[in-house]
Short mmCIF file of C-alpha atoms and ligand atoms in Angstrom, two decimals:
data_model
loop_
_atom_site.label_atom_id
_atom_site.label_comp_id
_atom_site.label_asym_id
_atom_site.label_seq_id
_atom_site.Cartn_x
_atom_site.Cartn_y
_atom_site.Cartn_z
CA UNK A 1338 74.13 133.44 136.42
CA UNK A 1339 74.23 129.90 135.87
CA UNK A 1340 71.66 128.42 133.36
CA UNK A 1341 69.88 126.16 135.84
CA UNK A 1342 69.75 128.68 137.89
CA UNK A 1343 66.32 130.64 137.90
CA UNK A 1344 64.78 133.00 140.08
CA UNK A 1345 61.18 133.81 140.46
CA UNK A 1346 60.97 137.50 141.88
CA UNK A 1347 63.53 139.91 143.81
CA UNK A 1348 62.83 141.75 146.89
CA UNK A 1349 65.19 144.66 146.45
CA UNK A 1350 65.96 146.05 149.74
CA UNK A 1351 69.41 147.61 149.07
CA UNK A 1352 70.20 150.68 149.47
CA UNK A 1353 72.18 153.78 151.55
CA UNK A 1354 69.46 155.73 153.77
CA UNK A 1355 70.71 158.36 155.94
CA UNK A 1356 69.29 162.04 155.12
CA UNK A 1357 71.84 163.98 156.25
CA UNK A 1358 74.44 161.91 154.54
CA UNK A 1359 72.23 162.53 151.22
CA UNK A 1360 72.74 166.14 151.49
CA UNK A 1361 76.82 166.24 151.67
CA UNK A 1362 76.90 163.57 149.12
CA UNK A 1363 74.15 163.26 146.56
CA UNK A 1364 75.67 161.96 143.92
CA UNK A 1365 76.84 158.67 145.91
CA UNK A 1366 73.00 158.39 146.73
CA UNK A 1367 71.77 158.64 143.13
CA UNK A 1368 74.62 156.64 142.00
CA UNK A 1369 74.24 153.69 144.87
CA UNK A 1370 70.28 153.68 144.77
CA UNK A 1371 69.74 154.56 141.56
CA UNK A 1372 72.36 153.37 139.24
CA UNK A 1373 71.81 150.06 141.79
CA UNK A 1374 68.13 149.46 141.18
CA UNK A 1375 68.72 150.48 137.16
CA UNK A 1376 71.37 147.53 136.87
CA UNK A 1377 69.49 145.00 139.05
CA UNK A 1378 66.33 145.85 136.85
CA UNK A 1379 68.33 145.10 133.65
CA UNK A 1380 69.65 141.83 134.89
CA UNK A 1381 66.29 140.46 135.72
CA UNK A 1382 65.07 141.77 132.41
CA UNK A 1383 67.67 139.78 130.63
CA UNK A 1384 66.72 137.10 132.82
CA UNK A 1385 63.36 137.05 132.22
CA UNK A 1386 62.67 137.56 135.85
CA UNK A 1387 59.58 140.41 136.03
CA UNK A 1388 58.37 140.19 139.30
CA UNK A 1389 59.91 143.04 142.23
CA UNK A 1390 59.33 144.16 145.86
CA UNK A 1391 60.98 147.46 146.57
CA UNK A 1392 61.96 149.14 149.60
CA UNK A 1393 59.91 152.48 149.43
CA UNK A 1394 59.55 155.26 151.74
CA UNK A 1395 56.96 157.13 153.63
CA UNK A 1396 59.66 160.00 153.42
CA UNK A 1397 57.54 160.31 149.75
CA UNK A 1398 54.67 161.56 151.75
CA UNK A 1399 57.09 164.89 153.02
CA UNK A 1400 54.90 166.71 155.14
CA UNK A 1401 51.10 165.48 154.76
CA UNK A 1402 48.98 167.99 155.10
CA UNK A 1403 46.57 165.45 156.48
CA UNK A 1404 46.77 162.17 158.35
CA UNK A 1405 46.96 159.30 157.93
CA UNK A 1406 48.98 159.06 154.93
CA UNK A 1407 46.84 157.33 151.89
CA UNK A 1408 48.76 155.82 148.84
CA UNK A 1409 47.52 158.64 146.16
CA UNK A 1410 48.49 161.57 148.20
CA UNK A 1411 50.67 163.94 146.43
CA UNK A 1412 55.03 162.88 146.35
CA UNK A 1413 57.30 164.51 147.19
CA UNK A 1414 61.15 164.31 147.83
CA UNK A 1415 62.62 166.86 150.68
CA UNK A 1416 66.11 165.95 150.05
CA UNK A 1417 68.35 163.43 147.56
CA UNK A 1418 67.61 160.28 149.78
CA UNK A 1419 63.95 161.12 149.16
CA UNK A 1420 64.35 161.73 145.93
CA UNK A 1421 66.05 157.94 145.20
CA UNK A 1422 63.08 156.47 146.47
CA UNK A 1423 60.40 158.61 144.42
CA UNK A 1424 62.84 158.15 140.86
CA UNK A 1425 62.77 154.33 141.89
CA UNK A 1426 59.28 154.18 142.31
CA UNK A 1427 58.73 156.41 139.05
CA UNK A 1428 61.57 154.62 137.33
CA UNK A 1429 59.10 151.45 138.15
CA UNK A 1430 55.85 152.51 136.77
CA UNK A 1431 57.64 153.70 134.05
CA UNK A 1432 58.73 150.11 132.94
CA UNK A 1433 55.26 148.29 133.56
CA UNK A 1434 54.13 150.78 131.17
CA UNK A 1435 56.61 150.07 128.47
CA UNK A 1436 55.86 145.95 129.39
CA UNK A 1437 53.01 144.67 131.15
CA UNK A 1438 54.84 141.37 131.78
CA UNK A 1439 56.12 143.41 134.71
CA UNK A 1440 54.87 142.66 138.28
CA UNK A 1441 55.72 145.01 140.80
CA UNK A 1442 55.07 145.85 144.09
CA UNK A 1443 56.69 148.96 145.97
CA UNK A 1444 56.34 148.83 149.86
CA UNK A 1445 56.42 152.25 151.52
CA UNK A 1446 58.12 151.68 154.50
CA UNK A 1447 57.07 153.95 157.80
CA UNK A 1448 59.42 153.75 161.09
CA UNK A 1449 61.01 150.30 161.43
CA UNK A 1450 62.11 149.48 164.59
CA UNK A 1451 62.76 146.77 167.26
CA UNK A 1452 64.30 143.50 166.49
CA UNK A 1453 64.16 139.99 166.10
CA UNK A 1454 62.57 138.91 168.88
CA UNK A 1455 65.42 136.15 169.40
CA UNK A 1456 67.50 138.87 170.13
CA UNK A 1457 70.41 137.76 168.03
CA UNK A 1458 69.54 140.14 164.93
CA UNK A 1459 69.10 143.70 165.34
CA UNK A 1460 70.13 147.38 163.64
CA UNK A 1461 73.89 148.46 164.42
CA UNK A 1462 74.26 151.40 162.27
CA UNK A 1463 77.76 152.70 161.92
CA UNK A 1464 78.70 155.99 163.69
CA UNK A 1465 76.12 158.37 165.77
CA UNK A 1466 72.43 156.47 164.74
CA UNK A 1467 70.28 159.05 163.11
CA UNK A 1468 67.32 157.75 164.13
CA UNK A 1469 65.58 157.71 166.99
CA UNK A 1470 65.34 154.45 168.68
CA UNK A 1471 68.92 153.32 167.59
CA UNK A 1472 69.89 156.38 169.55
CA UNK A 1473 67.63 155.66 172.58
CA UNK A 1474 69.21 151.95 172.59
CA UNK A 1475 72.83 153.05 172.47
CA UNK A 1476 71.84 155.66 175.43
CA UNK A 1477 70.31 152.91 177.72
CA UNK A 1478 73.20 150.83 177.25
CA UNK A 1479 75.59 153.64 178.34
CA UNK A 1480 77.33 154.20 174.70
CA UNK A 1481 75.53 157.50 174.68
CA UNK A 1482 74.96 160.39 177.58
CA UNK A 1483 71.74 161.43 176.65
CA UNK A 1484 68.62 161.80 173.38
CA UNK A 1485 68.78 165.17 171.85
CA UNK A 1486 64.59 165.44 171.17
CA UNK A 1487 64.49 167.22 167.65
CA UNK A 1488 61.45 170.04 168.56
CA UNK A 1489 59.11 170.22 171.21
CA UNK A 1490 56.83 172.93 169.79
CA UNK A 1491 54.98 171.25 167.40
CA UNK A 1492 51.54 170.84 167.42
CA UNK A 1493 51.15 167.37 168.82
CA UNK A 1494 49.75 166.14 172.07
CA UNK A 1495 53.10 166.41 173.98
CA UNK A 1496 54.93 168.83 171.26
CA UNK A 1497 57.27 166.00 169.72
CA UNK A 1498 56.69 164.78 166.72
CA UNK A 1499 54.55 161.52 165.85
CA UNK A 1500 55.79 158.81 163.30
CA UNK A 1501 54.35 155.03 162.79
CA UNK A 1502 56.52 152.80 164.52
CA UNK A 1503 56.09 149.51 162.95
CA UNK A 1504 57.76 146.39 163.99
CA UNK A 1505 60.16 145.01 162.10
CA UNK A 1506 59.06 141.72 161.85
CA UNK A 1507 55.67 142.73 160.71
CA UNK A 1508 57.66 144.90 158.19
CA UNK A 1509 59.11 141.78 156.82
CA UNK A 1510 55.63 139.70 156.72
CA UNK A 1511 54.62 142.60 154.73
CA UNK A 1512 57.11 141.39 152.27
CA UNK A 1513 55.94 137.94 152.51
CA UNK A 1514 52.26 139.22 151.60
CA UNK A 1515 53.20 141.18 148.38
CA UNK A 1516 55.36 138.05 147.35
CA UNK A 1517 52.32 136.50 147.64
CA UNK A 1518 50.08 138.64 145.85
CA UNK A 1519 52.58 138.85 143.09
CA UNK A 1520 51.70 135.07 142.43
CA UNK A 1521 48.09 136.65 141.48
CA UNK A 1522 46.89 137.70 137.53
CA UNK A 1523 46.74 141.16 137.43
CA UNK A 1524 49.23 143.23 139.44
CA UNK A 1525 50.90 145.97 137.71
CA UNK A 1526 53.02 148.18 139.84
CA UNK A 1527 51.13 148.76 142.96
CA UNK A 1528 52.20 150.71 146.22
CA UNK A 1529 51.48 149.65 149.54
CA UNK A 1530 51.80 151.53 153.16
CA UNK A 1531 53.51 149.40 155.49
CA UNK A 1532 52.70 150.94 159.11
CA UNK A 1533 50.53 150.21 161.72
CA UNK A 1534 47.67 153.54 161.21
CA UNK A 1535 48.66 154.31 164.75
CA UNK A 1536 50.92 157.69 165.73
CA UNK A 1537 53.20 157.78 168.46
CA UNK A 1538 55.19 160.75 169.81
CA UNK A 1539 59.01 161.06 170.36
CA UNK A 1540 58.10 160.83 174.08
CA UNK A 1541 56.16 158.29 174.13
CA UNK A 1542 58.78 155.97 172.82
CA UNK A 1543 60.96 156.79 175.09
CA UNK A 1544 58.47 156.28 177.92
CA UNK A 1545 57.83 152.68 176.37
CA UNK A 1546 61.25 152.13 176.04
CA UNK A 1547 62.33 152.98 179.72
CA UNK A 1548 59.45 151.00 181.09
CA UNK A 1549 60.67 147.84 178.56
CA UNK A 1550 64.65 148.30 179.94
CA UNK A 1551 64.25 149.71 183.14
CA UNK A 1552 67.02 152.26 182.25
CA UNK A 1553 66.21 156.13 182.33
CA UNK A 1554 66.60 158.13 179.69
CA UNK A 1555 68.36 161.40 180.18
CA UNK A 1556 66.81 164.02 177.20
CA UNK A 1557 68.13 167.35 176.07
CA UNK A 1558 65.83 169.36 174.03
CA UNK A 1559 66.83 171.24 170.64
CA UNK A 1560 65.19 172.99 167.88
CA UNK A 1561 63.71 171.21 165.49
CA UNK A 1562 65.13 168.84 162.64
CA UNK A 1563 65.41 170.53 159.49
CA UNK A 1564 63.23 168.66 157.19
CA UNK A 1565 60.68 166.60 160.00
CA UNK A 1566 57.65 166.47 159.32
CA UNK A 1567 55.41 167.30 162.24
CA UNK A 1568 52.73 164.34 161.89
CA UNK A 1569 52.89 160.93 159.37
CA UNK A 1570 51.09 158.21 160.08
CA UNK A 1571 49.60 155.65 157.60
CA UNK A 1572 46.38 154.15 156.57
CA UNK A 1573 46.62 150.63 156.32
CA UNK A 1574 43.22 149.77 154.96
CA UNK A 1575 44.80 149.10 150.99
CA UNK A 1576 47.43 146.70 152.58
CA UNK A 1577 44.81 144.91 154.79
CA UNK A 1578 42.32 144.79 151.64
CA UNK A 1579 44.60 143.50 149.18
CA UNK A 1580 47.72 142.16 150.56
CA UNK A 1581 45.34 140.47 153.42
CA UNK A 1582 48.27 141.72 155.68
CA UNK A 1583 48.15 144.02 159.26
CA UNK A 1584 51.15 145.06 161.43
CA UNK A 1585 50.44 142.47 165.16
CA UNK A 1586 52.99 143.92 167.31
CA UNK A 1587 52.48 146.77 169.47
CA UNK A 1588 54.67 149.65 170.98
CA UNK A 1589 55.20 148.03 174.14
CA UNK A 1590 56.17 144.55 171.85
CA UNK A 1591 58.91 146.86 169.94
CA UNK A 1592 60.74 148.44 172.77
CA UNK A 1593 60.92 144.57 174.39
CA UNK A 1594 62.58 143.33 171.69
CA UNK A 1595 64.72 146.35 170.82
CA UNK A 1596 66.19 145.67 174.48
CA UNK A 1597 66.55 142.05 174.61
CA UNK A 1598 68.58 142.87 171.09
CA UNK A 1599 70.40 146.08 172.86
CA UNK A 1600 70.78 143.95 176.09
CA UNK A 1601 72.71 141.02 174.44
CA UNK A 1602 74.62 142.98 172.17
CA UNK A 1603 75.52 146.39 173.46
CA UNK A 1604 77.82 147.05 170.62
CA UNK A 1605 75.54 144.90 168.01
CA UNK A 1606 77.80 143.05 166.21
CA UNK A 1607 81.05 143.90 166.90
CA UNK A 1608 82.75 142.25 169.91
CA UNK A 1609 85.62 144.44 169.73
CA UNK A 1610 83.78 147.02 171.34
CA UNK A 1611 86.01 149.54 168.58
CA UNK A 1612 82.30 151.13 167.48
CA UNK A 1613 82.12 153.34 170.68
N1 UFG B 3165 64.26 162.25 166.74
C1 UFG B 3165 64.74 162.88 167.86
N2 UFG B 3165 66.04 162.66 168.22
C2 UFG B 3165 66.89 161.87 167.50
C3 UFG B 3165 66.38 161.22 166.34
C4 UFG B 3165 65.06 161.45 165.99
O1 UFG B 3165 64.02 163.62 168.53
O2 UFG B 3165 68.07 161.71 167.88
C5 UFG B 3165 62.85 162.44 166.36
C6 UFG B 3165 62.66 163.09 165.00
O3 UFG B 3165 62.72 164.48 165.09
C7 UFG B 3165 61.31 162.54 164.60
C8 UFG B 3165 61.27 161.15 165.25
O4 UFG B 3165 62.24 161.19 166.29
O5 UFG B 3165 60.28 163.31 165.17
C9 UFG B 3165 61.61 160.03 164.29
O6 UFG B 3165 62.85 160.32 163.66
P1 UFG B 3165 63.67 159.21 162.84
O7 UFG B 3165 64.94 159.83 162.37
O8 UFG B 3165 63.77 157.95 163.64
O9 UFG B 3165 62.71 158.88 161.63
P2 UFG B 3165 62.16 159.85 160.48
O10 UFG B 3165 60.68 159.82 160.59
O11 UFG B 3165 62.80 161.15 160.45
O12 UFG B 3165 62.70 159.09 159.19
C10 UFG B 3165 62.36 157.76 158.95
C11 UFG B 3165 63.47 157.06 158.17
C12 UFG B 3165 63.61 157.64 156.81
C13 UFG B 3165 62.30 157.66 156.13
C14 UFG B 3165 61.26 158.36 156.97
C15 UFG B 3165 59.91 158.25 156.36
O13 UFG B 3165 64.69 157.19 158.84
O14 UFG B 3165 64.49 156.83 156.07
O15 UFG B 3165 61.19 157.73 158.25
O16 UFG B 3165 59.03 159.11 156.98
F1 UFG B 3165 62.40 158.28 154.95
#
């Protein structure tokens, strides 16, 4: 790093997030996330440079037994993916203990989705998307035949299971808000929900989704996903309190930008088409 060059915090968003992958290969998990996040810590250390965002997980919640999902409920990690997250967040209180000069703020994420709503940046995961609304997107667009719904017996109003779909703009506000509140005195290493408090069924995103594309979307049931949860949801009060921040966009607002992204860029960013 150059001398005159200084930087004032990291967000540290990096990282390799697919659960099944996790499974079949957990040491390239613990070495990307972990060995990543150890290194980057050590730079900024040297660096002087003690103030972090991180990219948590509401996949630390497992299965709540109750909703929504406060910020000093029991953790948990239900496979190695899971477990990156929770060792990164424990790796991080560790080190505020050993130095309070430490500022750091870890953001657990809930279900990201849509797109910018310019419609030029959007997710284009590699291979068959794991999660949902990638997979919705590459069905309305014709890549894929039809959604495989993971479980239709649980107990939820419709017998799919609920998640907090959260907007990925607001998602990235959030980030802008714990910058923010880094700038303050006292921080120490402080976790933060990032959802909207509101759950939503596997069905009733794809009902938002066909009304927002006008495209039907053919479903095949299945057993359940090993590993889902049945319910997760967040409360959002500690993030409105202290980070002064609350999701804006609804479901309806998600879906329209997911298409307008899917719409423009059927194959996201490749233009060789080669991805199908
Ligand atoms: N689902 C389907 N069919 C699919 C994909 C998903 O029915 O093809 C269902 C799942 O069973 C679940 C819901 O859609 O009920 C959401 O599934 P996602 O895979 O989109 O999201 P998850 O809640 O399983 O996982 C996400 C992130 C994880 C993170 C977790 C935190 O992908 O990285 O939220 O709860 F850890």
């Amino acid at each position: 790093m150059s001398p005159n060059c200084r930087f004032d915090a990291v967000i540290h968003f990096a990282g390799l997030k697919a659960v099944g992958e996790s499974v079949q290969k957990p040491l390239l998990y613990y070495n990307n996330n972990l060995i990543g996040t150890i290194t980057l810590l050590e730079v900024m250390a040297a660096h002087g440079c003690k103030k972090l965002v991180f990219s948590s997980s509401a996949t630390v919640y497992g299965w709540p037994k109750v909703v929504p999902c406060t910020e000093d409920f029991p953790l948990v990690a239900a496979n190695p993916y899971g477990r990156t997250k929770l060792f990164i967040e424990e790796i991080a209180r560790d080190i505020y203990r050993s130095d309070s000069d430490w500022k750091i703020i870890l953001l657990r994420y809930f279900n990201p989705v849509g797109a910018h709503p310019s419609g030029h940046i959007g997710e284009d995961p590699r291979g068959i998307p794991n999660n949902l609304m990638p997979f919705v997107q590459q069905v309305a667009v014709g890549r894929r035949q039809a959604l495989t719904v993971f479980g239709t017996d649980y107990n939820t109003k419709d017998g799919t299971g609920v998640r907090d779909y959260i907007h990925v703009v607001d998602l990235a506000d959030g980030h802008i808000a714990a910058l923010h509140k880094l700038d303050e005195d006292k921080i120490g290493c402080e976790v933060y929900n990032l959802g909207t408090g509101k759950g939503t069924s596997v069905l009733e995103m794809v009902a938002a989704f066909e009304s927002a594309s006008g495209k039907k979307i053919p479903l095949v049931t299945s057993g359940r996903r090993p590993g889902d949860a049945e319910v997760v949801y967040a409360s959002t009060e500690k993030a409105e309190r202290e980070l002064n921040w609350k999701a804006q966009y609804s479901i309806d607002d998600m879906c329209r930008d997911q298409w307008n992204w899917a719409s423009k860029n059927p194959f996201g960013y490749d233009t060789s088409e080669s991805t199908k």
